PDB file of C-alpha atoms and ligand atoms in Angstrom:
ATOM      1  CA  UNK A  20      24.083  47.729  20.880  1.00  0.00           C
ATOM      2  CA  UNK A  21      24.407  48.181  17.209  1.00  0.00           C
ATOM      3  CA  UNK A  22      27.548  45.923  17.328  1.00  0.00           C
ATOM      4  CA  UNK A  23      26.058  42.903  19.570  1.00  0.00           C
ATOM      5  CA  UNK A  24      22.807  42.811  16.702  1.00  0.00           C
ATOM      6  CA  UNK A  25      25.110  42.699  13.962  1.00  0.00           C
ATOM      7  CA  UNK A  26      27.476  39.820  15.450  1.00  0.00           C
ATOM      8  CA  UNK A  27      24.269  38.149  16.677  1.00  0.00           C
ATOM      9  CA  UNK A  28      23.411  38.433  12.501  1.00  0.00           C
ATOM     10  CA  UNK A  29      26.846  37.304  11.547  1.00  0.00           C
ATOM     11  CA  UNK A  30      26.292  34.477  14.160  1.00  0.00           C
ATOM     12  CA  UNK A  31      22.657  33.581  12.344  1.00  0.00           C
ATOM     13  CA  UNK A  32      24.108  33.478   8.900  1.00  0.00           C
ATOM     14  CA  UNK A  33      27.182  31.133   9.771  1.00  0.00           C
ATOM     15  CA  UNK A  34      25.084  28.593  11.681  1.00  0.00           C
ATOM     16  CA  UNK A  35      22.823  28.751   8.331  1.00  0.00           C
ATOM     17  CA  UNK A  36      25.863  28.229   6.282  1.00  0.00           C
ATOM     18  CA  UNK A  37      26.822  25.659   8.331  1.00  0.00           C
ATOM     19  CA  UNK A  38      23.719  23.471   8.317  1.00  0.00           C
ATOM     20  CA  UNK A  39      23.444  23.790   4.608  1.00  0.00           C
ATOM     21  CA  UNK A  40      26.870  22.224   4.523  1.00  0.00           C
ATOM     22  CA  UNK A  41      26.379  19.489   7.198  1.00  0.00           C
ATOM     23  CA  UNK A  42      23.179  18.141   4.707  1.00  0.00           C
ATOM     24  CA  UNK A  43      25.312  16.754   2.340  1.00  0.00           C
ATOM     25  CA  UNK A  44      26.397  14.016   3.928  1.00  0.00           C
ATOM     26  CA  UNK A  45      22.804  13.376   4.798  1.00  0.00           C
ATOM     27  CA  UNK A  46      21.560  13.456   1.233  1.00  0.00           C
ATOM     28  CA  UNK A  47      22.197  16.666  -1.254  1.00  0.00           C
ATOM     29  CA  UNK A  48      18.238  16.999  -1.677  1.00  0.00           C
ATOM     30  CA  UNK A  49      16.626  18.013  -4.722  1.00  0.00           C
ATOM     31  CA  UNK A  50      17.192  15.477  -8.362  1.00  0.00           C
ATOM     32  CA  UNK A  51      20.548  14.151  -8.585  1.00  0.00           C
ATOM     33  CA  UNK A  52      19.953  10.938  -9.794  1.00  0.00           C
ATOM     34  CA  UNK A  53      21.295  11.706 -13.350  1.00  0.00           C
ATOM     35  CA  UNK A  54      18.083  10.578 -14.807  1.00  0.00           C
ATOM     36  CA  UNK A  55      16.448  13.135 -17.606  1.00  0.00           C
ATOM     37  CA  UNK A  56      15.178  16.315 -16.110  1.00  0.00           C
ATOM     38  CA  UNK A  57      17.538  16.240 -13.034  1.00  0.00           C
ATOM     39  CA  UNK A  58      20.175  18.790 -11.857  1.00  0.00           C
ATOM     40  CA  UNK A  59      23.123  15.967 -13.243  1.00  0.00           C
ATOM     41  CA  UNK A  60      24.641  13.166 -10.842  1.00  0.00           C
ATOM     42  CA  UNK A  61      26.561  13.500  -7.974  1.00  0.00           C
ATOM     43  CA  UNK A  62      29.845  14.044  -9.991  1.00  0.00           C
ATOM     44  CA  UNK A  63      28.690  18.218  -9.935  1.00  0.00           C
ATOM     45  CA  UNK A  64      30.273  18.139  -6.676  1.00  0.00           C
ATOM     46  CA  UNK A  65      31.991  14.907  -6.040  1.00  0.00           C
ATOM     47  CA  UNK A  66      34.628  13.196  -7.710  1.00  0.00           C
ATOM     48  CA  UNK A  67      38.251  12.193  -8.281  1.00  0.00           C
ATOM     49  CA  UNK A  68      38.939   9.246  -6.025  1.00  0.00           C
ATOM     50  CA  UNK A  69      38.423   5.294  -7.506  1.00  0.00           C
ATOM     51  CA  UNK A  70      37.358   2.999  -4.691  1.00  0.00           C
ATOM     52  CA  UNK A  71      36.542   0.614  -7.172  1.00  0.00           C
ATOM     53  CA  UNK A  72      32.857   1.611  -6.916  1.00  0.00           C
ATOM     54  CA  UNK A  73      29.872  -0.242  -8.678  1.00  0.00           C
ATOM     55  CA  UNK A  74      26.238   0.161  -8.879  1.00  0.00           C
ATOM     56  CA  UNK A  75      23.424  -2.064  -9.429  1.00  0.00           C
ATOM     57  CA  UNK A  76      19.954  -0.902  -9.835  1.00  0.00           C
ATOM     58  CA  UNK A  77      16.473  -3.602 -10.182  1.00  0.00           C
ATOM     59  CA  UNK A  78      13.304  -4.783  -8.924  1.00  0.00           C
ATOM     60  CA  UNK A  79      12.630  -8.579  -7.613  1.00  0.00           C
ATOM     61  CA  UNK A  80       9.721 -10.117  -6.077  1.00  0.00           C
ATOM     62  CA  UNK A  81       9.237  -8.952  -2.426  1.00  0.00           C
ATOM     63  CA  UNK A  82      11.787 -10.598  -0.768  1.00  0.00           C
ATOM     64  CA  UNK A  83      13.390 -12.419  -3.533  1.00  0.00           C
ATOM     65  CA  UNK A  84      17.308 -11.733  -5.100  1.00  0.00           C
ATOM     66  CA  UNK A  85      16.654 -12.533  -8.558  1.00  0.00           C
ATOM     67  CA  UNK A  86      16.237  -8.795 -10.759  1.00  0.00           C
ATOM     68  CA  UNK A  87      12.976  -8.864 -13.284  1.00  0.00           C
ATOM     69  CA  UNK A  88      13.015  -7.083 -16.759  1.00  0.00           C
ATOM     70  CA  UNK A  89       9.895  -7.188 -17.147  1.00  0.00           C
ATOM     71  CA  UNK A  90       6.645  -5.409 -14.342  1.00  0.00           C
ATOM     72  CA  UNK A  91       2.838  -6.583 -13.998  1.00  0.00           C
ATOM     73  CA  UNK A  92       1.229  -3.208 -13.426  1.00  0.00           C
ATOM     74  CA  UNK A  93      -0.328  -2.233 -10.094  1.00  0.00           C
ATOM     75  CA  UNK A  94       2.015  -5.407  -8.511  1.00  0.00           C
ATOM     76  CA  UNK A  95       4.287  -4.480  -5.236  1.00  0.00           C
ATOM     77  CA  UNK A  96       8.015  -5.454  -5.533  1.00  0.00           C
ATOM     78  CA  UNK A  97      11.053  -4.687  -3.917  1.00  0.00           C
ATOM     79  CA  UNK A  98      13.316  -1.892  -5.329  1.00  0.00           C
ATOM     80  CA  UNK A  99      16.911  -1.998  -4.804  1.00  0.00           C
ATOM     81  CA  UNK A 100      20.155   0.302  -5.275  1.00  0.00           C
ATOM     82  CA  UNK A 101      23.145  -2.334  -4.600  1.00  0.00           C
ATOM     83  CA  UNK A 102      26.567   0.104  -4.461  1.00  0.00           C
ATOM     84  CA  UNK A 103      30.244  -1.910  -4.099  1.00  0.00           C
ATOM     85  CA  UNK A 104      33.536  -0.226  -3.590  1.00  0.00           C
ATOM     86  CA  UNK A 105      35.756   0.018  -0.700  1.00  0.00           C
ATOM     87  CA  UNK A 106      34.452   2.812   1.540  1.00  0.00           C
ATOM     88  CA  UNK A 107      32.825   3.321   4.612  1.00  0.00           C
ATOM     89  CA  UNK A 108      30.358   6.258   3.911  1.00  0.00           C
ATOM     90  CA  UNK A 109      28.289   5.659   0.880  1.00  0.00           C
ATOM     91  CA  UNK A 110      25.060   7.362  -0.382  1.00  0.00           C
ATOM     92  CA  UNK A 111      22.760   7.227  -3.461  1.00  0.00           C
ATOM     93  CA  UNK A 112      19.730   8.387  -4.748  1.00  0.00           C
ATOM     94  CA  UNK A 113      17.528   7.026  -6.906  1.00  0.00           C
ATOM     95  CA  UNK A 114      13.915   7.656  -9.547  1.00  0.00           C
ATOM     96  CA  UNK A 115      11.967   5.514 -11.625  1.00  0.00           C
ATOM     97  CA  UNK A 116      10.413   7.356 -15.011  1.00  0.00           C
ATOM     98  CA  UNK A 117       8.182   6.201 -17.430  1.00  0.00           C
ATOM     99  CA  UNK A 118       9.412   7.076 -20.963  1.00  0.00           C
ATOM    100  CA  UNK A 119       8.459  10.540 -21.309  1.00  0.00           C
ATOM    101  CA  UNK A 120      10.122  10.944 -17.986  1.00  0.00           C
ATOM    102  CA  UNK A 121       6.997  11.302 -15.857  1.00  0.00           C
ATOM    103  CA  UNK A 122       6.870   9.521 -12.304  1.00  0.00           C
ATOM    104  CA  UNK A 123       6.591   5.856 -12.998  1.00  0.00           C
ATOM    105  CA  UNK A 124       4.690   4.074 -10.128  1.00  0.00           C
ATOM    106  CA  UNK A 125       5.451   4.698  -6.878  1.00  0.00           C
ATOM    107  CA  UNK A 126       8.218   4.532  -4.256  1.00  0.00           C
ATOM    108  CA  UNK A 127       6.412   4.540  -1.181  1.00  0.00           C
ATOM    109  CA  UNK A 128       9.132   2.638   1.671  1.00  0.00           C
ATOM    110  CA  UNK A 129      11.657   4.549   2.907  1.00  0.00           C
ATOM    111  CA  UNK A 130      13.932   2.138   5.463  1.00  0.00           C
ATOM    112  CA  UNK A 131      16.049   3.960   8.151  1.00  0.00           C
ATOM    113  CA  UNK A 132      18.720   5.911   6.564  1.00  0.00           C
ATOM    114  CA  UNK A 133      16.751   7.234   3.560  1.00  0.00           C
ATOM    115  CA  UNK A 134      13.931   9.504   2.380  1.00  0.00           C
ATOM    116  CA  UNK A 135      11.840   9.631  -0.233  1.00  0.00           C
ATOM    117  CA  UNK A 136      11.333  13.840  -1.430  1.00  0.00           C
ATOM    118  CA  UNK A 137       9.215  14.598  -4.369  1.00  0.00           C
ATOM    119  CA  UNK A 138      11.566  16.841  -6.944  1.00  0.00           C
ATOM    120  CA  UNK A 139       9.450  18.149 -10.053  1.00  0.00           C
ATOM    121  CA  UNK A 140       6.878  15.403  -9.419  1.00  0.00           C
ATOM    122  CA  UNK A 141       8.714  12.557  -9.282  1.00  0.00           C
ATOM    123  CA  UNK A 142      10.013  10.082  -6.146  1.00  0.00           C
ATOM    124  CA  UNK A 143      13.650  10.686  -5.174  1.00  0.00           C
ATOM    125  CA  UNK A 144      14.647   8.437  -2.754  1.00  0.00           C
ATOM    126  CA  UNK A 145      18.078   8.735  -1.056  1.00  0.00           C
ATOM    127  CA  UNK A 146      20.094   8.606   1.677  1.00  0.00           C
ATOM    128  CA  UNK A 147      19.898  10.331   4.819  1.00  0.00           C
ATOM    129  CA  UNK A 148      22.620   9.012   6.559  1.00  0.00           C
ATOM    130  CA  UNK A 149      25.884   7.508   5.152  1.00  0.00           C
ATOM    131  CA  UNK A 150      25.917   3.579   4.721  1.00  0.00           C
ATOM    132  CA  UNK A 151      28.689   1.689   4.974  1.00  0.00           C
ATOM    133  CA  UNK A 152      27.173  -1.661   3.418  1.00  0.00           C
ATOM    134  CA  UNK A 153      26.148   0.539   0.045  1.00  0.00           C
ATOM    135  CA  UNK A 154      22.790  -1.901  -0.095  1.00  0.00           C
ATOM    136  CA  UNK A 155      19.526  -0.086   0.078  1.00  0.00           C
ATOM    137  CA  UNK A 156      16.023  -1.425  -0.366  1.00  0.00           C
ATOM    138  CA  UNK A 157      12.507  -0.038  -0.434  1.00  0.00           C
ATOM    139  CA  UNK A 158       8.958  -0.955  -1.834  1.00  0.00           C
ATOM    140  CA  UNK A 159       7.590   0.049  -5.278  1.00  0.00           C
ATOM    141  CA  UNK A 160       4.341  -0.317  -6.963  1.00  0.00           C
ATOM    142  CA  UNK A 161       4.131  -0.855 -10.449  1.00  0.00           C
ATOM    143  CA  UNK A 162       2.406   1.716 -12.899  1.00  0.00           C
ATOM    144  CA  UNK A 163      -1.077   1.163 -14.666  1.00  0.00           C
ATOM    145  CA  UNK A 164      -2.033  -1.085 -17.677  1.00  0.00           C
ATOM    146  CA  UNK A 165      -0.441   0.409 -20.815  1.00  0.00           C
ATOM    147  CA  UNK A 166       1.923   2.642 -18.890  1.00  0.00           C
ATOM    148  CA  UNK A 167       4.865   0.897 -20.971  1.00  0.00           C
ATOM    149  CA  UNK A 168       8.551   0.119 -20.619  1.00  0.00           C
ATOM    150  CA  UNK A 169      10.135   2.332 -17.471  1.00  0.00           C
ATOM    151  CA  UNK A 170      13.848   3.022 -16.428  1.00  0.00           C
ATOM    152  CA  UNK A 171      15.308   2.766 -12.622  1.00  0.00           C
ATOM    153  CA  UNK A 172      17.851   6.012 -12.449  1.00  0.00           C
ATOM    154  CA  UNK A 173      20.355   5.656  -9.754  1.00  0.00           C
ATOM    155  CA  UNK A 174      23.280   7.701  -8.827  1.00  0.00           C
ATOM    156  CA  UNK A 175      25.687   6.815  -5.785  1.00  0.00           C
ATOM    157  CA  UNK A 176      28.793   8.245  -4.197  1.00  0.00           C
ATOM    158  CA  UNK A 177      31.654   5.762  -2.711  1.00  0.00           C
ATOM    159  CA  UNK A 178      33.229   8.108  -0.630  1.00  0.00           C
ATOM    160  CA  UNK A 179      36.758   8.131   0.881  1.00  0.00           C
ATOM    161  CA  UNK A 180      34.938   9.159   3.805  1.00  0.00           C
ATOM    162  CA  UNK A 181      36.880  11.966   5.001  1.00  0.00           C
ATOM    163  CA  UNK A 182      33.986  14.587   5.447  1.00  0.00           C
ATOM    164  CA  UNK A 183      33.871  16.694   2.603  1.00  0.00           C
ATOM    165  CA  UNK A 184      33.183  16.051  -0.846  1.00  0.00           C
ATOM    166  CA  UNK A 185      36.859  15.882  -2.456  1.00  0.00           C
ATOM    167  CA  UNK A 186      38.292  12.955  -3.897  1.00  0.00           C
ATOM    168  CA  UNK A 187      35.053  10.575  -3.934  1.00  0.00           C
ATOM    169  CA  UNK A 188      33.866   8.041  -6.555  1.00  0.00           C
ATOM    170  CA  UNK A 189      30.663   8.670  -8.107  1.00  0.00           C
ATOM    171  CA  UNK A 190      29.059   5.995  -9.776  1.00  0.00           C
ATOM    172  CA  UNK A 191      25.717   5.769 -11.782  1.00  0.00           C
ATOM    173  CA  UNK A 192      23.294   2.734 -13.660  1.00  0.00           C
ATOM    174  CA  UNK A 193      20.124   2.205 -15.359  1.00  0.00           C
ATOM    175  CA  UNK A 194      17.991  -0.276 -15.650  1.00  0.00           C
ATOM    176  CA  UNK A 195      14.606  -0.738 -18.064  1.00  0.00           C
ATOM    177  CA  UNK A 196      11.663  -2.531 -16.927  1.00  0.00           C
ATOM    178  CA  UNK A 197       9.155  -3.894 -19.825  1.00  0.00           C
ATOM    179  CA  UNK A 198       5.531  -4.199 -18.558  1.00  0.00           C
ATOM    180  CA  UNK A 199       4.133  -7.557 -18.722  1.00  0.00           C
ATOM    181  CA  UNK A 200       1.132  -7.627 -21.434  1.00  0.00           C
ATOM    182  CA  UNK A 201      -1.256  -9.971 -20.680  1.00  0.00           C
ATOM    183  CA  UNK A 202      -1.839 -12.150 -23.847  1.00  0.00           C
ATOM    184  CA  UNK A 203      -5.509 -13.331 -22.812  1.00  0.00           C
ATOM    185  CA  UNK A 204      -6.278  -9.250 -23.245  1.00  0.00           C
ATOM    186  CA  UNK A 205      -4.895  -9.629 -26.903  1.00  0.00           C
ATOM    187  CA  UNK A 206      -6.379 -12.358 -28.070  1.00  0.00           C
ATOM    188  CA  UNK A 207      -9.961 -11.496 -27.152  1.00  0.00           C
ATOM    189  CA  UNK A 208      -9.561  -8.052 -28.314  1.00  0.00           C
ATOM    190  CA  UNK A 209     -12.407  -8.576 -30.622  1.00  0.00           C
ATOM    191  CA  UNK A 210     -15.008  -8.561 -28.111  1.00  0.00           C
ATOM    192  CA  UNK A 211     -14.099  -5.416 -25.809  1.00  0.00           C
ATOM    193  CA  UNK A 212     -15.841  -2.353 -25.306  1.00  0.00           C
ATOM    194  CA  UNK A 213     -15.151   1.002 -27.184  1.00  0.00           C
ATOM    195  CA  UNK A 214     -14.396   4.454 -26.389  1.00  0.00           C
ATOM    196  CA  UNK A 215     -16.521   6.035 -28.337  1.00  0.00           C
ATOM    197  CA  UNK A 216     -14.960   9.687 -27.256  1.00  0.00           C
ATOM    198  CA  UNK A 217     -11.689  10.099 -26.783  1.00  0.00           C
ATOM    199  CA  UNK A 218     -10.102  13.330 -25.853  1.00  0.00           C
ATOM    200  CA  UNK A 219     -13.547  14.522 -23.954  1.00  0.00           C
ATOM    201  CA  UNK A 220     -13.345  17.038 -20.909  1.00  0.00           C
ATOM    202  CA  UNK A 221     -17.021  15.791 -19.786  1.00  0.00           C
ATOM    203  CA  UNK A 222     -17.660  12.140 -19.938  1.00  0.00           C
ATOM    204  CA  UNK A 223     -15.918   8.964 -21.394  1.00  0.00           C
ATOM    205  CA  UNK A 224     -18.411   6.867 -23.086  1.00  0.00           C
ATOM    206  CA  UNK A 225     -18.558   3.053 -24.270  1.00  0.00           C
ATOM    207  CA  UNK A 226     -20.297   1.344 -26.936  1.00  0.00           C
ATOM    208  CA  UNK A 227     -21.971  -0.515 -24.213  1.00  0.00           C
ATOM    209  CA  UNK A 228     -22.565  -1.082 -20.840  1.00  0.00           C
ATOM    210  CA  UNK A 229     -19.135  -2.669 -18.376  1.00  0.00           C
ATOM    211  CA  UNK A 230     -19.648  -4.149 -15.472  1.00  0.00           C
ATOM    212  CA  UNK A 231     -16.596  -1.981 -14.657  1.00  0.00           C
ATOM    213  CA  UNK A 232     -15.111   1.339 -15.814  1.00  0.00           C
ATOM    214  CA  UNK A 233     -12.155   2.474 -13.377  1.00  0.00           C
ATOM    215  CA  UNK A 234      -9.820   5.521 -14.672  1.00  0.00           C
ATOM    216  CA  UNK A 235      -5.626   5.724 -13.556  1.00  0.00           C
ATOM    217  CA  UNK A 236      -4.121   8.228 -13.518  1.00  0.00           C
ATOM    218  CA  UNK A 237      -0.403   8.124 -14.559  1.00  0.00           C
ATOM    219  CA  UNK A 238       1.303   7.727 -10.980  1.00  0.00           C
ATOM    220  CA  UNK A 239      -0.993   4.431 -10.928  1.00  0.00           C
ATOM    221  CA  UNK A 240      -3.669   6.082  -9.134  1.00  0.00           C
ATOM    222  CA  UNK A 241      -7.741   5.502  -9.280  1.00  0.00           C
ATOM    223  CA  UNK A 242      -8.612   8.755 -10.230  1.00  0.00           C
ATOM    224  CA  UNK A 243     -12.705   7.395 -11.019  1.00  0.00           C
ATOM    225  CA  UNK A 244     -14.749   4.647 -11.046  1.00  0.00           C
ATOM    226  CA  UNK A 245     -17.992   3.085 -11.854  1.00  0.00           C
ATOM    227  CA  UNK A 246     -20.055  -0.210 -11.579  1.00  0.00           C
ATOM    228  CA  UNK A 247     -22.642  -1.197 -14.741  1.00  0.00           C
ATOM    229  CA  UNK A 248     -22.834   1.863 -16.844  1.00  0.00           C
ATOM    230  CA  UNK A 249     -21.676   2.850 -20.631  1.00  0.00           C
ATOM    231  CA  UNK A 250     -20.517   6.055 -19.157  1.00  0.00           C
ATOM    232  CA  UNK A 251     -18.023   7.685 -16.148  1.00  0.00           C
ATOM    233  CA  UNK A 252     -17.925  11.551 -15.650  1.00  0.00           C
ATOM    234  CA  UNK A 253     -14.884  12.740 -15.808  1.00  0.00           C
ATOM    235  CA  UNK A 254     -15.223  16.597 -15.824  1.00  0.00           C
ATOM    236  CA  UNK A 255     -13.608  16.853 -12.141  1.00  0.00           C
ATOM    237  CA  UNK A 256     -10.230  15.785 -13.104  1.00  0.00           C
ATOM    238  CA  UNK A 257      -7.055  17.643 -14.251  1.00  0.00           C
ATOM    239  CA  UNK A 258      -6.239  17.290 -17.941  1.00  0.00           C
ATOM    240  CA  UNK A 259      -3.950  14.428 -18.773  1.00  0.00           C
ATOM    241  CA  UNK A 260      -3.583  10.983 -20.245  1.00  0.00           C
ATOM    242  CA  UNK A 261      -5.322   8.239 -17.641  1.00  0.00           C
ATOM    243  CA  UNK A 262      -5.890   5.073 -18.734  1.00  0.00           C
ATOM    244  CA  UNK A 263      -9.339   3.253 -18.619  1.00  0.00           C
ATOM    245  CA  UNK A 264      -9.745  -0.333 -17.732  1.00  0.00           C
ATOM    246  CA  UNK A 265     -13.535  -1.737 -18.616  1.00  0.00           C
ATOM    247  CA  UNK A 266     -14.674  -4.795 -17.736  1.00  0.00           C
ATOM    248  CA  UNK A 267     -17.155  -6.315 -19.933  1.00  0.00           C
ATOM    249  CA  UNK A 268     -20.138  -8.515 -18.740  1.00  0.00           C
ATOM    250  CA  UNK A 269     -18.071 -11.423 -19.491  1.00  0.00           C
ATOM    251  CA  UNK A 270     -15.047 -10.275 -17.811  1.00  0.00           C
ATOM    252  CA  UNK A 271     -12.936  -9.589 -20.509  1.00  0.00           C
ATOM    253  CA  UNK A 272     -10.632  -6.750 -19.440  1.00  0.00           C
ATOM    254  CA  UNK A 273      -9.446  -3.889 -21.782  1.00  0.00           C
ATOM    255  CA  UNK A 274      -7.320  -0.839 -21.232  1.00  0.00           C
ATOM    256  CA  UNK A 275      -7.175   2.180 -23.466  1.00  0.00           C
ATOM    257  CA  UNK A 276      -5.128   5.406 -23.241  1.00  0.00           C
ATOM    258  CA  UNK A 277      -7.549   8.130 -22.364  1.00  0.00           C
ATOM    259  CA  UNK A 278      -6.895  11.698 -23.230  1.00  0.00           C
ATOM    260  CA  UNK A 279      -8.836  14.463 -20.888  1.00  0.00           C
ATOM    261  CA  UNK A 280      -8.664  17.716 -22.030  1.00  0.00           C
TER     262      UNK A 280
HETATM  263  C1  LIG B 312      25.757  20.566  -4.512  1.00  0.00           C
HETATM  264  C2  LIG B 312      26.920  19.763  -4.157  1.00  0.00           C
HETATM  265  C3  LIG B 312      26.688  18.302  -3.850  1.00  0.00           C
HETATM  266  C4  LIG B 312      25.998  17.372  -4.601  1.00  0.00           C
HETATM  267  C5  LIG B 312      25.289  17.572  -5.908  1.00  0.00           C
HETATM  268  C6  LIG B 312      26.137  16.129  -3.909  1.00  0.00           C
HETATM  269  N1  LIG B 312      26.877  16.281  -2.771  1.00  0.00           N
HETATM  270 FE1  LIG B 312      27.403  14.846  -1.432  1.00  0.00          FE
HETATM  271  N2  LIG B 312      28.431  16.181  -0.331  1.00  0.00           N
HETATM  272  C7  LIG B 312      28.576  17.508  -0.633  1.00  0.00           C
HETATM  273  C8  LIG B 312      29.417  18.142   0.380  1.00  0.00           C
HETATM  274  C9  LIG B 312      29.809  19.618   0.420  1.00  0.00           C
HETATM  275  C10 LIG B 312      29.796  17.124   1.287  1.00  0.00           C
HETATM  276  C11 LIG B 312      30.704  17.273   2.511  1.00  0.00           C
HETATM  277  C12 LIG B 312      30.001  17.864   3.655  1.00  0.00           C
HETATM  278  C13 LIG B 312      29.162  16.857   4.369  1.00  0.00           C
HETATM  279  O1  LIG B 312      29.558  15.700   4.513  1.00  0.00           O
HETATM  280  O2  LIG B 312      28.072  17.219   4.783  1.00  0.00           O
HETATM  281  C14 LIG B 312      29.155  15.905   0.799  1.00  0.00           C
HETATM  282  C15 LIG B 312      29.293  14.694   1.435  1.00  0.00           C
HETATM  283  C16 LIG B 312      28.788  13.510   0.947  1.00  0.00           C
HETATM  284  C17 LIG B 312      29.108  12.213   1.483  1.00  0.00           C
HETATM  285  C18 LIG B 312      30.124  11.910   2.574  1.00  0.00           C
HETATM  286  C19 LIG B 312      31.488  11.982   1.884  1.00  0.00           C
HETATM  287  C20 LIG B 312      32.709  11.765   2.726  1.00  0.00           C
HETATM  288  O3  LIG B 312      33.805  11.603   2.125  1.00  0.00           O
HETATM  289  O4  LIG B 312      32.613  11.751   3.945  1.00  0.00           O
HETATM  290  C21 LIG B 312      28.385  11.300   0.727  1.00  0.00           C
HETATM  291  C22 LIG B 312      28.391   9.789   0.872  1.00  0.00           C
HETATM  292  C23 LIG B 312      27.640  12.047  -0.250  1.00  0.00           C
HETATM  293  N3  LIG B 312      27.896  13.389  -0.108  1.00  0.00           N
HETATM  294  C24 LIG B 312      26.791  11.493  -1.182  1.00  0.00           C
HETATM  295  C25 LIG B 312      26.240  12.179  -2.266  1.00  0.00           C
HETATM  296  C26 LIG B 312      25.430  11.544  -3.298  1.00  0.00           C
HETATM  297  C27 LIG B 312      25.056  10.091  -3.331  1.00  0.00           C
HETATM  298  C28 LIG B 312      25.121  12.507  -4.199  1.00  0.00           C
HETATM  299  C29 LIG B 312      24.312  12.339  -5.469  1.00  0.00           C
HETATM  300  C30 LIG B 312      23.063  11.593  -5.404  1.00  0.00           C
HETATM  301  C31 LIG B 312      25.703  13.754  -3.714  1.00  0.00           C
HETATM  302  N4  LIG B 312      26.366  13.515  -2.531  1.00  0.00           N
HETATM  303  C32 LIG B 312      25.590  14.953  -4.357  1.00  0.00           C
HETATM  304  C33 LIG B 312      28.026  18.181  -1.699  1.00  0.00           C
HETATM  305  C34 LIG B 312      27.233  17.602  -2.696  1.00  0.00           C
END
């Protein structure tokens, strides 16, 4: 009896061992996109082989080719991860950060043969199955006013596709993404509303009454909101910097960095 329990055990434990082998090839989970704050790229386990790999990482306008340096916050693009190199089993994964290396926006498509797992708060999409085209593409939407420049991480392996992780071609980019400042916010600066407190844990208060006050939070989020008031309570949210658009009477928008404590 004793001996059928134990094999039964030792049977357990290999088919454990065995799964957590078998999801490499769909994906090695967790951050390995190389970007700050991950576990390294793929090269901790991969490596040796030249396939001559490449890697191309960008946003365009949904359904567009052409790759944008510059975002319009809270706007929807397409997010690709473009890998060349002659193999038939490629996989990548990729974040985009905002730079103090926070979740920038968010990824929120992921297209049959990827997933999208949050690692430490941020979006790492990746494979889940092995492509042999290398060209991935999913949806992302563009941070709040005044979140600043961002970076695309990617990491990708061009495999020699023989099963196992020896003698594969890992291959990483980077790309920044400057947000779009509207000018027309600048040059009628003189007219906008004022924070007058700013950290506060209670309520963020204007110099005057918006027709709008609406609070992100840093993933792009409206965290609160209000219609024709000098004031929005805040003393329900987590501690942070949001950012607060107001919209004045005569629609001149303004966004400010908010601290809550
Ligand atoms: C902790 C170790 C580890 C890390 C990190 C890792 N892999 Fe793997 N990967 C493996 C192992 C082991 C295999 C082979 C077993 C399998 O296919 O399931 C593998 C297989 C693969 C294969 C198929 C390779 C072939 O020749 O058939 C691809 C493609 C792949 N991984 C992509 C990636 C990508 C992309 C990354 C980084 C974003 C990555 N892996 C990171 C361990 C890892």
């Amino acid at each position: 009896m004793k001996k059928i329990i134990l094999s039964s055990i030792t049977l357990a434990s290999l088919l454990v061992i065995g799964l957590t082998l078998s999801s490499n090839s769909s994906g090695p989970g967790g951050n390995r996109t190389g970007s700050p704050g991950s576990s390294g790229d793929c090269s901790g386990c991969h490596g040796g082989g030249s396939f001559g790999g490449t890697l191309k990482v960008g946003i365009t306008e949904i359904g567009d080719t052409t790759f944008l340096s510059f975002y319009t916050p809270g706007k929807v693009y397409d997010l690709h991860v473009i890998s060349g190199g002659t193999s038939t089993k490629k996989g990548f994964q990729a974040t985009i950060l905002t730079s103090s290396n926070t979740a920038a926006g968010a990824i929120s498509a992921a297209p049959s043969g990827t997933g999208i797992d949050i690692a430490g708060g941020k979006s790492i999409w990746g494979h889940t199955s092995t492509s042999s085209s290398g060209v991935w593409k999913s949806i992302w939407t563009a941070p709040a006013p005044g979140t600043g420049t961002v970076t695309i991480y990617g990491a990708a392996v061009v495999s020699n596709a023989n099963g196992a992780n020896s003698n594969d071609q890992v291959v990483t980019a980077n790309a920044m993404i400057g947000e779009m400042v509207s000018s027309n916010t600048k040059s009628l600066d003189a007219t906008k509303l004022k924070v007058i407190e700013n950290p506060t844990n209670t309520v963020v208060r204007l110099n005057g009454v918006a027709k709008n006050m609406i609070i992100w939070n840093n993933q792009g989020q409206v965290a609160a909101s209000s219609k024709n008031t000098s004031e929005l309570n805040v003393s329900q949210l987590p501690s942070g910097t949001y950012y607060l658009q107001t919209v004045s009477e005569n629609n001149v928008r303004n966004t400010t960095a908010i601290v809550i404590k």
